[in-house]
Each structure stands twice: as structure tokens, then as C-alpha cells.
XYZ file of C-alpha atoms in Angstrom:
714
model
C -20.846 56.532 -18.297
C -22.764 59.565 -17.133
C -26.548 59.605 -17.515
C -28.185 63.056 -17.497
C -31.347 63.360 -15.490
C -34.763 63.222 -17.118
C -37.543 65.121 -15.393
C -41.255 64.354 -15.375
C -43.455 67.076 -16.806
C -46.627 67.402 -18.834
C -46.641 66.918 -22.628
C -45.997 70.023 -24.669
C -48.705 69.100 -27.210
C -52.130 67.536 -26.819
C -54.110 65.066 -28.904
C -53.153 61.911 -30.810
C -50.951 63.749 -33.299
C -49.099 65.519 -30.517
C -48.593 62.283 -28.594
C -47.292 60.542 -31.718
C -44.910 63.414 -32.425
C -43.715 63.372 -28.797
C -42.953 59.657 -29.057
C -40.958 60.072 -32.257
C -39.116 63.195 -31.067
C -38.319 61.405 -27.810
C -36.904 58.445 -29.735
C -34.771 60.818 -31.827
C -33.453 62.533 -28.709
C -32.782 59.172 -27.077
C -31.068 57.458 -30.013
C -28.561 60.064 -31.169
C -26.547 58.628 -34.061
C -28.871 55.631 -34.215
C -31.941 57.758 -35.034
C -32.775 56.140 -38.375
C -36.383 55.573 -39.404
C -36.555 51.818 -38.761
C -34.749 52.104 -35.402
C -37.033 54.964 -34.343
C -40.050 52.837 -35.282
C -38.844 49.933 -33.103
C -38.065 52.170 -30.123
C -41.281 54.214 -30.358
C -43.334 51.021 -30.998
C -44.827 52.513 -34.174
C -45.133 51.562 -37.802
C -42.494 53.069 -40.129
C -45.224 54.960 -42.018
C -46.333 56.569 -38.754
C -42.745 57.548 -37.941
C -42.280 59.069 -41.406
C -45.420 61.157 -41.002
C -44.380 62.304 -37.537
C -40.898 63.261 -38.756
C -42.470 65.361 -41.511
C -44.701 67.065 -38.935
C -41.747 67.721 -36.626
C -39.608 69.035 -39.463
C -42.325 71.511 -40.437
C -42.544 72.586 -36.805
C -38.813 73.306 -36.848
C -37.962 70.642 -34.267
C -36.205 68.099 -36.511
C -33.445 68.545 -39.091
C -33.947 66.917 -42.492
C -31.018 64.513 -42.216
C -30.132 60.902 -41.618
C -29.829 60.180 -38.803
C -32.570 62.522 -37.664
C -31.610 65.023 -35.004
C -33.281 67.737 -33.004
C -32.868 71.404 -33.844
C -32.142 73.970 -31.168
C -35.902 74.485 -30.818
C -36.403 70.740 -30.477
C -33.719 70.517 -27.804
C -35.241 73.485 -25.997
C -38.657 71.786 -25.891
C -37.041 68.581 -24.565
C -39.535 66.080 -26.004
C -38.571 63.323 -23.585
C -40.177 65.268 -20.778
C -43.510 65.026 -22.627
C -43.663 61.333 -21.757
C -44.410 59.699 -18.442
C -41.592 58.074 -16.499
C -42.984 54.610 -17.293
C -43.183 55.407 -21.006
C -39.574 56.607 -21.046
C -38.408 53.474 -19.249
C -40.235 51.298 -21.795
C -38.624 53.196 -24.682
C -35.162 52.785 -23.148
C -35.798 49.053 -22.805
C -36.798 48.795 -26.462
C -33.800 50.942 -27.468
C -31.408 48.624 -25.628
C -32.906 45.548 -27.287
C -32.873 47.111 -30.764
C -29.301 48.398 -30.478
C -28.129 45.016 -29.212
C -29.804 43.375 -32.216
C -28.013 45.792 -34.535
C -24.556 45.255 -33.022
C -24.133 48.562 -31.184
C -21.289 48.944 -28.716
C -21.761 47.863 -25.122
C -21.611 51.451 -23.767
C -24.342 52.487 -26.224
C -26.569 49.624 -25.109
C -25.808 50.099 -21.406
C -26.716 53.788 -21.582
C -30.296 52.665 -22.197
C -30.242 49.673 -19.862
C -29.307 51.965 -16.969
C -32.625 53.792 -17.517
C -34.728 50.761 -18.323
C -36.570 48.574 -15.802
C -35.381 45.062 -15.122
C -36.695 42.511 -17.599
C -35.070 39.310 -16.399
C -33.051 38.904 -19.589
C -29.812 36.967 -19.259
C -28.489 38.742 -22.361
C -28.854 42.123 -20.655
C -26.978 40.842 -17.618
C -24.180 39.589 -19.859
C -23.851 42.970 -21.595
C -23.844 44.859 -18.293
C -21.208 42.558 -16.785
C -18.986 42.719 -19.858
C -19.198 46.513 -19.928
C -18.439 46.650 -16.197
C -15.349 44.533 -16.818
C -14.123 46.981 -19.448
C -14.743 49.911 -17.108
C -12.798 48.119 -14.371
C -9.811 47.647 -16.684
C -10.026 51.353 -17.541
C -9.932 52.170 -13.823
C -13.539 53.421 -13.737
C -14.652 51.480 -10.649
C -17.619 53.740 -9.873
C -19.082 53.203 -13.337
C -18.462 49.455 -13.055
C -20.342 49.404 -9.741
C -23.295 51.248 -11.284
C -23.489 48.755 -14.151
C -23.283 45.746 -11.837
C -25.956 47.117 -9.524
C -28.182 47.494 -12.577
C -27.382 43.879 -13.552
C -28.661 42.771 -10.154
C -31.910 44.634 -10.763
C -32.448 42.779 -14.096
C -32.212 40.284 -12.183
C -29.637 37.678 -13.263
C -30.379 33.946 -13.261
C -30.030 32.481 -9.778
C -26.808 30.642 -10.613
C -25.221 33.865 -11.955
C -26.249 36.169 -9.118
C -23.340 35.360 -6.751
C -20.863 36.021 -9.560
C -22.396 39.442 -10.193
C -22.329 40.187 -6.473
C -18.642 39.265 -6.281
C -17.787 41.505 -9.226
C -19.717 44.288 -7.499
C -17.831 43.684 -4.243
C -14.503 43.991 -6.089
C -15.572 47.278 -7.701
C -16.775 48.662 -4.384
C -13.495 47.728 -2.707
C -11.624 49.523 -5.488
C -13.810 52.577 -4.776
C -13.069 52.353 -1.052
C -16.724 51.542 -0.217
C -15.861 48.639 2.045
C -19.110 48.388 4.020
C -21.163 48.056 0.845
C -18.604 45.573 -0.480
C -18.940 43.492 2.669
C -22.721 43.347 2.236
C -22.332 42.255 -1.389
C -19.819 39.564 -0.374
C -22.160 38.302 2.380
C -25.045 38.036 -0.093
C -22.772 36.216 -2.537
C -21.807 33.710 0.172
C -25.456 33.078 1.028
C -26.263 32.434 -2.624
C -23.197 30.222 -3.052
C -24.134 28.201 0.037
C -27.622 27.687 -1.368
C -26.214 26.545 -4.720
C -23.865 24.132 -2.926
C -26.740 22.665 -0.916
C -28.815 22.227 -4.054
C -25.920 20.560 -5.864
C -24.923 18.203 -3.071
C -28.067 17.640 -1.148
C -27.088 19.543 1.977
C -23.305 19.043 2.098
C -20.405 21.446 1.672
C -16.683 21.189 1.135
C -16.136 19.975 4.687
C -17.168 16.690 6.275
C -20.496 16.588 4.443
C -18.652 16.303 1.162
C -18.074 12.603 1.828
C -21.841 12.045 1.986
C -22.222 13.806 -1.376
C -19.396 11.751 -2.848
C -21.124 8.535 -1.686
C -24.390 9.730 -3.213
C -22.652 10.500 -6.477
C -20.991 7.077 -6.481
C -24.375 5.447 -5.943
C -25.837 7.439 -8.816
C -22.994 6.337 -11.038
C -23.527 2.669 -10.124
C -27.225 3.067 -10.924
C -26.402 4.269 -14.413
C -26.467 7.991 -13.670
C -22.775 8.719 -14.280
C -23.522 11.669 -16.529
C -25.927 13.178 -14.023
C -23.401 12.630 -11.247
C -20.720 14.407 -13.253
C -23.026 17.372 -13.855
C -23.907 17.453 -10.166
C -20.216 17.413 -9.200
C -19.519 20.214 -11.667
C -22.291 22.347 -10.157
C -20.939 21.666 -6.692
C -17.416 22.635 -7.703
C -18.760 25.878 -9.179
C -20.561 26.615 -5.934
C -17.419 25.914 -3.909
C -15.468 28.306 -6.105
C -18.069 31.002 -5.432
C -17.889 30.298 -1.698
C -14.121 30.751 -1.699
C -14.360 33.933 -3.760
C -16.979 35.315 -1.387
C -14.714 34.639 1.597
C -11.840 36.430 -0.153
C -14.039 39.445 -0.949
C -15.335 39.621 2.626
C -11.784 39.342 3.983
C -10.563 42.213 1.799
C -13.558 44.359 2.692
C -13.046 43.812 6.436
C -9.334 44.569 6.129
C -10.330 47.769 4.326
C -12.523 48.628 7.315
C -9.495 48.326 9.605
C -10.357 44.924 11.114
C -7.563 42.361 11.492
C -8.090 39.520 13.961
C -11.702 38.485 13.151
C -11.296 38.329 9.360
C -7.874 36.666 9.684
C -9.244 33.999 12.029
C -12.206 33.332 9.753
C -10.107 33.128 6.598
C -7.656 30.685 8.195
C -10.597 28.541 9.317
C -12.036 28.550 5.784
C -8.637 27.634 4.350
C -8.528 24.643 6.699
C -12.070 23.636 5.715
C -11.405 23.773 1.985
C -7.878 22.360 1.927
C -8.595 18.594 2.170
C -10.852 18.378 -0.898
C -10.307 21.695 -2.693
C -6.624 22.604 -2.270
C -6.585 25.058 -5.179
C -9.424 27.092 -3.658
C -7.631 27.040 -0.302
C -4.501 28.291 -2.056
C -6.496 31.139 -3.612
C -7.538 32.233 -0.144
C -3.927 32.066 0.992
C -2.988 34.328 -1.922
C -5.554 36.844 -0.663
C -3.981 36.647 2.784
C -0.475 37.193 1.421
C -1.578 40.132 -0.737
C -2.264 42.216 2.382
C 0.578 40.863 4.531
C 2.251 44.268 4.740
C -0.752 45.724 6.575
C -0.283 43.936 9.887
C 2.343 41.706 11.526
C -0.310 39.117 12.443
C -1.201 38.625 8.783
C 2.466 38.562 7.782
C 3.368 35.919 10.353
C 0.294 33.823 9.522
C 1.279 33.859 5.852
C 4.896 32.939 6.616
C 3.801 30.155 8.956
C 1.464 28.671 6.345
C 4.218 28.799 3.696
C 6.736 27.001 5.890
C 4.329 24.311 7.073
C 4.057 22.446 3.783
C 5.307 22.153 0.227
C 3.311 23.862 -2.511
C 1.712 21.605 -5.102
C 2.952 23.304 -8.275
C 0.378 21.463 -10.391
C -2.406 23.603 -8.925
C -3.580 26.466 -11.178
C -3.095 29.013 -8.406
C 0.435 27.856 -7.549
C 2.072 30.555 -9.691
C 0.207 33.389 -7.994
C 0.992 31.876 -4.611
C 4.725 31.580 -5.330
C 4.865 35.206 -6.500
C 3.024 36.392 -3.390
C 5.100 34.168 -1.101
C 8.320 35.574 -2.511
C 7.145 39.088 -1.711
C 6.061 38.195 1.836
C 9.241 36.266 2.587
C 11.233 39.260 1.353
C 9.307 41.651 3.590
C 9.559 39.465 6.655
C 13.252 38.673 6.275
C 12.508 35.006 5.688
C 14.608 34.662 2.560
C 17.474 36.129 0.571
C 17.177 38.204 -2.586
C 18.366 35.270 -4.686
C 15.776 32.921 -3.155
C 12.978 35.472 -3.612
C 13.896 35.944 -7.269
C 13.946 32.170 -7.692
C 10.379 31.972 -6.345
C 9.325 34.601 -8.883
C 10.997 32.625 -11.678
C 9.208 29.463 -10.599
C 5.887 31.270 -10.602
C 6.441 32.802 -14.029
C 7.552 29.483 -15.438
C 4.434 27.731 -14.180
C 1.764 30.221 -15.280
C 3.066 33.362 -17.020
C -0.533 34.508 -17.599
C -0.664 35.452 -13.908
C 1.295 38.549 -14.902
C -1.887 39.920 -16.485
C -3.041 41.002 -13.011
C -2.027 44.587 -12.278
C -1.394 44.163 -8.550
C 0.713 41.062 -9.231
C 2.821 42.902 -11.805
C 3.376 45.942 -9.559
C 4.373 43.863 -6.549
C 6.550 41.510 -8.600
C 8.504 44.339 -10.231
C 8.848 46.021 -6.823
C 10.334 42.795 -5.446
C 12.712 42.370 -8.393
C 13.776 46.001 -8.069
C 14.635 45.496 -4.400
C 16.589 42.382 -5.372
C 18.597 44.408 -7.950
C 17.201 42.145 -10.696
C 16.893 45.018 -13.162
C 16.799 42.923 -16.325
C 14.177 40.539 -14.930
C 12.020 43.476 -13.867
C 12.334 45.008 -17.336
C 11.263 41.716 -18.918
C 8.172 41.522 -16.715
C 7.200 45.078 -17.702
C 7.854 44.457 -21.404
C 5.787 41.275 -21.364
C 2.915 43.026 -19.589
C 2.958 45.720 -22.275
C 2.829 43.103 -25.020
C -0.216 41.417 -23.475
C -2.302 44.578 -23.165
C -5.211 45.198 -23.300
C -5.637 43.325 -20.086
C -5.586 43.906 -16.383
C -2.411 46.021 -16.359
C -2.899 49.703 -17.120
C -0.437 51.852 -19.064
C 0.045 54.224 -16.076
C 1.105 51.315 -13.878
C 3.648 50.122 -16.438
C 4.955 53.650 -17.001
C 5.366 54.030 -13.236
C 7.358 50.793 -13.015
C 9.642 51.820 -15.867
C 10.118 55.139 -14.094
C 11.116 53.308 -10.917
C 13.922 51.503 -12.725
C 15.142 54.795 -14.179
C 15.302 56.397 -10.739
C 17.988 53.866 -9.839
C 19.724 53.085 -13.129
C 19.044 56.283 -15.087
C 18.347 58.412 -16.914
C 16.805 60.026 -13.834
C 15.763 63.217 -15.557
C 13.952 61.186 -18.204
C 11.842 59.523 -15.507
C 10.176 62.675 -14.183
C 7.737 63.490 -16.982
C 6.508 59.907 -17.624
C 6.030 59.386 -13.881
C 4.095 62.643 -13.534
C 1.832 61.560 -16.403
C 1.416 58.075 -14.928
C 0.478 59.491 -11.521
C -2.083 61.915 -12.987
C -3.711 59.205 -15.091
C -3.741 56.566 -12.337
C -5.271 59.073 -9.914
C -7.925 60.038 -12.475
C -8.765 56.348 -12.854
C -8.942 55.955 -9.058
C -6.407 53.115 -9.136
C -5.127 53.172 -5.547
C -2.097 50.909 -5.878
C -0.964 52.281 -9.261
C -1.362 55.915 -8.147
C 0.467 55.245 -4.853
C 3.331 53.579 -6.718
C 3.566 56.333 -9.343
C 3.482 59.038 -6.660
C 6.272 57.411 -4.629
C 8.469 56.851 -7.684
C 7.821 60.392 -8.929
C 8.943 61.751 -5.554
C 12.198 59.753 -5.797
C 12.782 61.005 -9.338
C 12.206 64.649 -8.366
C 14.616 64.310 -5.431
C 17.371 62.768 -7.549
C 16.704 65.206 -10.408
C 17.267 68.040 -7.885
C 13.815 69.519 -8.429
C 13.235 70.406 -4.776
C 10.560 73.011 -5.452
C 8.419 70.620 -7.473
C 8.954 67.917 -4.843
C 7.870 70.220 -2.020
C 4.664 71.054 -3.898
C 4.015 67.371 -4.568
C 4.449 66.480 -0.893
C 2.276 69.397 0.200
C -0.520 68.148 -2.053
C -0.025 64.496 -1.047
C 0.876 64.373 2.639
C 2.471 60.947 3.326
C 0.455 60.749 6.542
C -2.820 60.749 4.614
C -1.850 58.279 1.884
C -3.172 54.676 1.760
C -1.362 52.357 4.155
C 0.924 50.507 1.776
C 4.671 50.292 1.176
C 4.602 53.166 -1.280
C 3.244 55.573 1.333
C 6.282 54.703 3.445
C 8.582 55.404 0.483
C 6.950 58.818 0.154
C 7.664 59.553 3.815
C 11.307 58.515 3.349
C 11.617 60.960 0.457
C 10.204 63.738 2.637
C 12.749 62.886 5.328
C 15.585 63.019 2.817
C 14.343 66.351 1.473
C 14.259 67.789 5.002
C 17.766 66.513 5.653
C 18.937 68.133 2.438
C 17.276 71.394 3.541
C 19.241 71.425 6.829
C 16.433 70.099 9.058
C 17.970 66.955 10.586
C 15.536 66.802 13.518
C 12.414 66.848 11.332
C 14.088 64.466 8.885
C 14.889 62.001 11.663
C 11.274 62.075 12.853
C 10.060 61.090 9.388
C 12.681 58.396 8.874
C 12.389 56.742 12.276
C 8.575 56.734 12.085
C 8.950 54.563 8.979
C 11.269 52.240 10.905
C 8.856 52.040 13.850
C 5.954 51.223 11.562
C 8.020 48.566 9.787
C 8.925 46.978 13.113
C 5.269 46.922 14.160
C 4.425 45.106 10.930
C 7.362 42.704 11.134
C 8.975 44.112 7.981
C 12.704 43.772 8.590
C 14.043 43.947 5.041
C 15.671 47.366 4.445
C 15.599 47.067 0.632
C 13.428 49.463 -1.296
C 12.969 51.947 1.536
C 16.576 52.871 2.361
C 15.436 55.041 5.254
C 18.161 53.979 7.677
C 21.052 55.472 5.674
C 19.650 59.047 5.783
C 18.567 58.465 9.406
C 22.196 57.641 10.259
C 23.302 60.840 8.522
C 20.716 62.853 10.478
C 21.907 61.373 13.797
C 25.533 62.185 12.952
C 24.532 65.746 12.096
C 22.748 65.983 15.458
C 25.869 64.715 17.250
C 24.405 61.329 18.210
C 27.314 59.262 16.936
C 26.808 56.207 19.163
C 23.137 55.903 18.317
C 23.933 56.310 14.629
C 26.532 53.528 14.800
C 24.137 51.081 16.507
C 21.435 51.776 13.951
C 23.891 51.325 11.062
C 25.155 47.996 12.441
C 21.639 46.552 12.767
C 20.837 47.782 9.274
C 23.944 46.102 7.832
C 23.019 42.771 9.417
C 19.577 42.907 7.821
C 20.996 44.019 4.472
C 23.532 41.172 4.396
C 20.762 38.712 5.236
C 18.861 39.958 2.167
C 22.051 39.995 0.087
C 21.114 42.335 -2.778
C 24.337 44.183 -3.746
C 22.941 47.731 -3.730
C 21.212 47.248 -0.366
C 24.394 45.784 1.159
C 26.618 48.501 -0.331
C 24.425 51.327 0.966
C 24.312 49.756 4.432
C 28.111 49.428 4.506
C 28.404 53.026 3.357
C 26.158 54.190 6.210
C 28.324 52.333 8.742
C 31.466 53.850 7.190
C 30.178 57.331 7.985
C 29.986 56.377 11.662
C 33.684 55.389 11.824
C 36.869 57.426 12.185
C 37.933 58.643 8.715
C 40.700 56.086 8.074
C 38.545 53.105 9.042
C 35.606 54.674 7.299
C 37.585 54.932 4.061
C 38.369 51.204 4.228
C 34.725 50.355 4.909
C 33.600 52.595 2.042
C 36.039 50.858 -0.321
C 34.438 47.564 0.741
C 31.008 49.018 -0.013
C 32.093 50.016 -3.513
C 33.611 46.595 -4.192
C 30.184 45.110 -3.433
C 28.908 46.836 -6.573
C 31.504 45.315 -8.906
C 29.587 43.847 -11.820
C 26.389 45.760 -10.983
C 25.189 48.206 -13.683
C 25.937 51.876 -13.062
C 23.432 53.239 -10.582
C 22.521 56.268 -8.525
C 23.540 54.281 -5.445
C 27.067 53.762 -6.777
C 27.453 57.457 -7.635
C 26.219 58.308 -4.120
C 28.790 56.006 -2.539
C 31.547 57.526 -4.698
C 30.533 60.938 -3.368
C 30.421 59.705 0.247
C 33.797 58.021 -0.202
C 35.272 61.293 -1.474
C 33.942 63.130 1.583
C 35.431 60.559 3.967
C 38.785 60.733 2.172
C 38.743 64.534 2.570
C 38.193 64.051 6.311
C 41.120 61.602 6.346
C 43.348 64.200 4.657
C 43.732 62.101 1.499
C 42.825 64.891 -0.919
C 44.287 63.389 -4.101
C 42.294 60.173 -3.681
C 39.250 62.230 -2.727
C 39.462 64.212 -5.954
C 39.537 61.042 -8.021
C 36.486 59.598 -6.253
C 34.588 62.864 -6.552
C 35.366 63.106 -10.254
C 34.048 59.549 -10.636
C 30.923 60.540 -8.718
C 30.457 63.597 -10.924
C 30.891 61.627 -14.148
C 28.549 58.894 -12.925
C 25.905 61.431 -11.931
C 26.187 63.129 -15.319
C 25.737 59.838 -17.182
C 22.669 59.030 -15.078
C 21.331 62.631 -15.329
C 21.143 62.550 -11.511
C 21.286 66.303 -10.936
C 21.311 66.211 -7.124
C 24.420 64.063 -7.068
C 26.025 66.093 -9.845
C 25.519 69.299 -7.862
C 26.780 67.824 -4.586
C 29.830 66.254 -6.290
C 30.605 69.576 -7.936
C 30.382 71.367 -4.563
C 32.658 68.811 -2.891
C 35.278 69.245 -5.612
C 35.088 73.026 -5.276
C 35.689 72.679 -1.533
C 39.020 71.047 -2.405
C 39.885 73.857 -4.754
C 39.645 71.437 -7.670
C 38.244 72.398 -11.024
C 35.599 69.813 -11.915
C 36.016 68.140 -15.264
C 33.428 69.319 -17.719
C 30.662 66.788 -18.008
C 30.163 65.530 -21.529
C 26.950 66.960 -22.943
C 27.514 65.997 -26.570
C 29.207 63.221 -28.468
C 29.485 59.504 -27.826
C 30.902 59.996 -24.322
C 27.714 61.826 -23.307
C 25.519 58.786 -24.015
C 24.144 56.790 -21.095
C 24.823 53.074 -21.030
C 21.277 52.264 -22.125
C 21.388 55.006 -24.768
C 24.619 53.605 -26.207
C 23.126 50.100 -26.367
C 20.070 51.367 -28.217
C 22.214 53.497 -30.554
C 24.508 50.574 -31.415
C 21.564 48.325 -32.282
C 19.870 51.042 -34.330
C 23.137 51.676 -36.186
C 23.294 47.936 -36.911
C 19.959 48.229 -38.718
C 17.519 46.851 -36.139
C 14.010 48.336 -36.079
C 12.720 49.929 -32.872
C 10.522 46.925 -32.047
C 13.452 44.550 -32.525
C 15.597 46.714 -30.230
C 12.828 46.725 -27.625
C 12.600 42.929 -27.713
C 16.391 42.521 -27.569
C 16.798 44.838 -24.549
C 13.469 43.983 -22.855
C 12.233 47.579 -23.158
C 9.032 49.122 -24.461
C 9.054 50.614 -27.962
C 8.256 53.972 -26.390
C 11.381 53.772 -24.219
C 13.512 52.936 -27.265
C 12.066 55.956 -29.095
C 12.891 58.201 -26.110
C 16.483 56.922 -26.010
C 16.933 57.520 -29.726
C 15.569 61.046 -29.470
C 18.231 61.862 -26.845
C 20.917 60.068 -28.885
C 20.116 62.068 -32.037
C 20.369 65.308 -30.065
C 23.682 64.432 -28.443
C 25.279 63.147 -31.634
C 23.733 65.839 -33.828
C 22.701 63.048 -36.166
C 19.720 61.120 -37.461
C 19.246 57.363 -37.839
C 20.969 57.211 -41.206
C 24.093 58.833 -39.755
C 24.284 56.847 -36.515
C 26.897 54.342 -37.655
C 29.172 57.096 -38.921
C 28.746 59.177 -35.736
C 29.436 56.244 -33.445
C 32.419 55.096 -35.499
C 34.310 58.347 -36.028
C 34.247 59.574 -32.411
C 36.121 57.866 -29.585
C 33.833 55.885 -27.299
């Protein structure tokens, strides 16, 4: 919500008539589409008859057009009537404009445009409008605008009991902007206000030991016939406690953003202990805040794991769902659980309070966890549900990025590039750090698998992984750069990238290999550099971790990496074991990669006929997934054997991807796009994209789908 500057200068006309005209022209300039006679009169503080006379005068002077609403001519704009008023007069007019537009039901942005230029008036209604508008700007990713609106709300000022809430909303916006010092100050002020409210409500006690004294006082009040007053007092105290906990969470996040670890961690753990006896849900909220940043430092990760293991979670608490989702993610990172157990925690959380999935960070991290656990269908359901519940806290770019992630593994890869590029551009424009980091990382994967090396190099040049925010997605970006360097024949540089990710993960206590898959290309780089023994040790450790996690794709890739370290005959057996791990798993880029690697090992073992079969399977799988890198490499491997690669199907039923065939079958059966989306847990947009590709490959439209699918062999 940009507000152009207004300068102070002398009036362009003198005398009473000139001053009256300046007021009316200023109101017209200020009101825009709302410049109707009665609104102008209210804003200029004049009688309608005076406004009518002034409009006639201004029209004759060529400054106003004869229209409703009134508007300035080019001459009127050139003379800039607002500058004919003093700063105080302009502020007063903006205040009246805000009040009048609010009375007439104008939109919040229209009202806030005037409030931002008006002095504080102590009106609770103005604070409510500013806060509501800031909330909408936050959802839209406009954190800077939200901060401006909330700072103005503080200048109103808000009622004393509302001030800490405004400060906390401001702290959240400032954190989203990366202004952590200012956020810390806002959080500290919020805590001071919350402490004061708690003291007022409980006569000097807080949620710790003093709470017993307050409880006794409340019991005495109740016995004396003041039960209703005691209930109101307890409600005020609970509200103050909630603000205290929220202030601690905001301060913790701000300090973490400033690079501090031990002091904020120690303080937060102490506050959790203080709140837990009488306010367990608030303590659990603080634990959720701790878990949300567990990937930043091993001390936070281990503290979160220790707290989780020390006691059972009371699932009746409102925050239990968020905690279970966060705990699943932290346990997965720290190697404290298997994929199946982590997915079960997510299911428990979603069953308890599915509305928690309205939070963008929760959705992104949950889908990322499900993706690493190979729970494709569950991840798709989470995304589809988040789309259904918009507008809310989850932005379209974030959801598009998550859908793109699933495509990078399960196809169609080529179809993921454009939506991911759009999602990244939009998330970056909205200054959404987590969503833009996720979209960037997933876009890099898609470009690599789509064999668009030039575009990937440009993307990495513009977004150096070393300068990205310190989250898991920055590490994924560095892995992609390492893989690209390996592909370009730079094993030394590739190894540096890949092992730096491993070192950082070890520092943070993140032992789970899923999602990153940096060890497999690191093993390949070491083999290329002639460091066979080192490659074998690294592959063995990686396999142990992968089997502890237990997700089929992670285990299969780890077994494939170890196979490449073995003599060809043993390696072929190990690679066959890796492929068997994927029995029952939907077709994936990982499976096509292992088919290709198996073919290469069989060539080294002198088993050319078997190699050809595996390479043809790799080529067909890559074609179905539109994974161009794998298609090219499979084609090259077949050529090295002197084999003529089978032509990949580009048209007809056999050219359809698995997902495309499912969508086509349901459409041919008469289901509408929305019904197909609900059946397959996809977005309507994704269904439309599938059908567009299906129509092209079958040379058909919707009315001819059944005939096309039925007359050609599947």
C-alpha cells in the first residue's frame, strides 16, 4: 500500500473563496472514486451547499471535470491542491476521510490509505481496521506493508489490553521481513505489557508459584459470592498468560534470526518449565516454536528430541496436533524414528486438528516429511486439502511448489518446470522466505532432471546456495549444484559441494539421508577420482542410515550407491536387491536411475544382453516420466553397446504417463474435472494440465476419449 509524499507549500489562492476551493479540491484529490458531493462535504468539514458552490468555481477555473465522482483535470493535478493546505489540515482531512469511508463500507485498503496519513485518535475501530488489513497483507506475503499498518495501529494507540497483541503481530511481520532486532524490541515490549496485564488480573502473581496465591484469592471471592467476578478475573489472567507465551516465542524466533542459540534456547526451556504445571497448552506452544527451528542447530534439535522422549503428549490439548506434526519432522531429521513412525505422527496430528494445516510453514514441512517418507498419496491429499481451504495462511505459490516437488520424483518432470518457476517468482516477490526457498530448490531439481543444464546454471548463478537462508532447502540447492558439476565432468568441485552438505548435517545432528540424497553422487564422485575405499565406507554408512529410516526410495538409492563400489558381479546382485526394494512403489525417477545404473554395472560384468534389457527399461521409464536427463543417458548407454534404442512412444495410449492415464480413464467415464481432482487427491489445475497433454497425445477431445482409449492397445 504505497503512499505518495505530500509536500508543504503555500496556498495557490488567497482569501476565503480560495481557501474554500482549496479545501474542496484537496478533498477531491484525496477521495478519488469516493469524491461525491456529500462525502466531500464530510471530509472538507463544509456544508453541501458550500461544496456545490466551490465545485462550480473550480469547474469554471478548469480544475474540476463536470462528472460524478468529481475529479481533477490536468490543470487541477498540476496545481496539486493538497499542497495548498497545512500539514495539520491535511492530517485532519485524512482522519475525516477514514471515518467517512468506514461509515460508508469502503474496503479496508481504502480506509487504511487515509489512516496512514492521519494522526492517532485513540479509536479502537481504527485499530481493528488496521490490524485486519495487516492480516490480509501478511497472507498476501506483503510483510513490509503489514508492518507499516501495525506500526500505525500502535500510534492510534490501541486500548491497553490490545497493545501486546498488536506488538506481537508487528514482531511476526518484522521477522518475516528479516528485521530481527526491531522484532525483538517489539516482542520485549509485548512481554512487558503482558506481565502488567497478568499482575493486574492476579494481584501480583504469574503462571509460576504465585499462581497458587491467585487461585486462593479467586476461591475466596467465589465463597464470598463473587464467582462471576472470579471467573472474569481468571479469564483475564489466562489471556495475559497467552500473551506472555506468545511474546517469549516471538523473542526466541527473533534471537535465532540474529544468530543467537544458547541464550534464547536456555530462556525458552526455562519458560516452558515455568508454564507447564498450570498452563500445559501454552508450554506446548513454546515447544512447537523450538521444534520449528530444530534444523538450525544441533543443540536445539537435541533439546527438542529430549523433551519429546521425556513424557507422553496430552492429545486433548489444542496445540497437540501442531506439536505432533513438528515432532515427526524433528524425529525424522535426527534419526529418532522410522519413516512409518513419522508418517503415523503426521496422521495423528491431522486426525486431532486438521485445521492446523492452514499454516503455511506447517504445510510445507509436513509435505516435505511425507515426500521423504515416500508417502506420495498422503502428501497429495495434504496439498489438495490446503487448496480447498484457501484463502488462508497457505499461498498458491507454496502449494504449486509442493506439487512440483512431487512431480520431480514421480513425473511428469518436464511439466514441473514452468509451475515451479512461476511459484518461485511469485513467492520471491511476496518475500516469503520459506516458500521461495522451497520453490527454488524444487525448481533446481526439476531443471536438472529435465536436462535443462543451461537454465539451471543461470538459476544457480543468480541464487548462490552459499548465500541462501540457512534451511534444508538451501542444502538441497547445494546438492543440485554438486550433481550438475559431476555431470559436467568436475568431480572434485562436485565432491566439495556434496561433502559440505554432509558436514553441515553432521554439525546439526541431521542423520537422515532422505530428501537430500547427496551421498549417492558423492560416492560417484569419489569413484571417478579413484578413491574407491573412501567411497565404499561412505556408502556403507549411508545405507545403515537409510535402512534405519526405511523409506523404499531412500533405501534403494543407498543400496545402488553401495553396488557401484563393488566388483561388477557383486554389484549386479546388490543392484538387483535395490530394484526389488521398489516393488510396489509407483514409477519414479529414482527407479529409472537405478535401472540405468544396473545396466552400466551389467555392461562392466560383460552381461550385455541383460544390460540392454535394463537400459531399455530405464529409457522407457524416463520417457514416461519426461525425465530428459535419464532418457539421454540411457540412450547413450544403449548406443555404447551398439544397440538401437526402442523409439519412445510420443503418441497414443502407450505414451500416457501413469497419472495421465488415470485422469483420462476417469474423464472418459464421465467424471467432471473437480470430481477427478477429489478422487485422485489432485488440484483441478493439475487435472486440467493432464487432460491437455492427454488430448495432444491421443489427438482427441473429451468427447472422443473413451473411443481413443478403447480402440488402441494399452
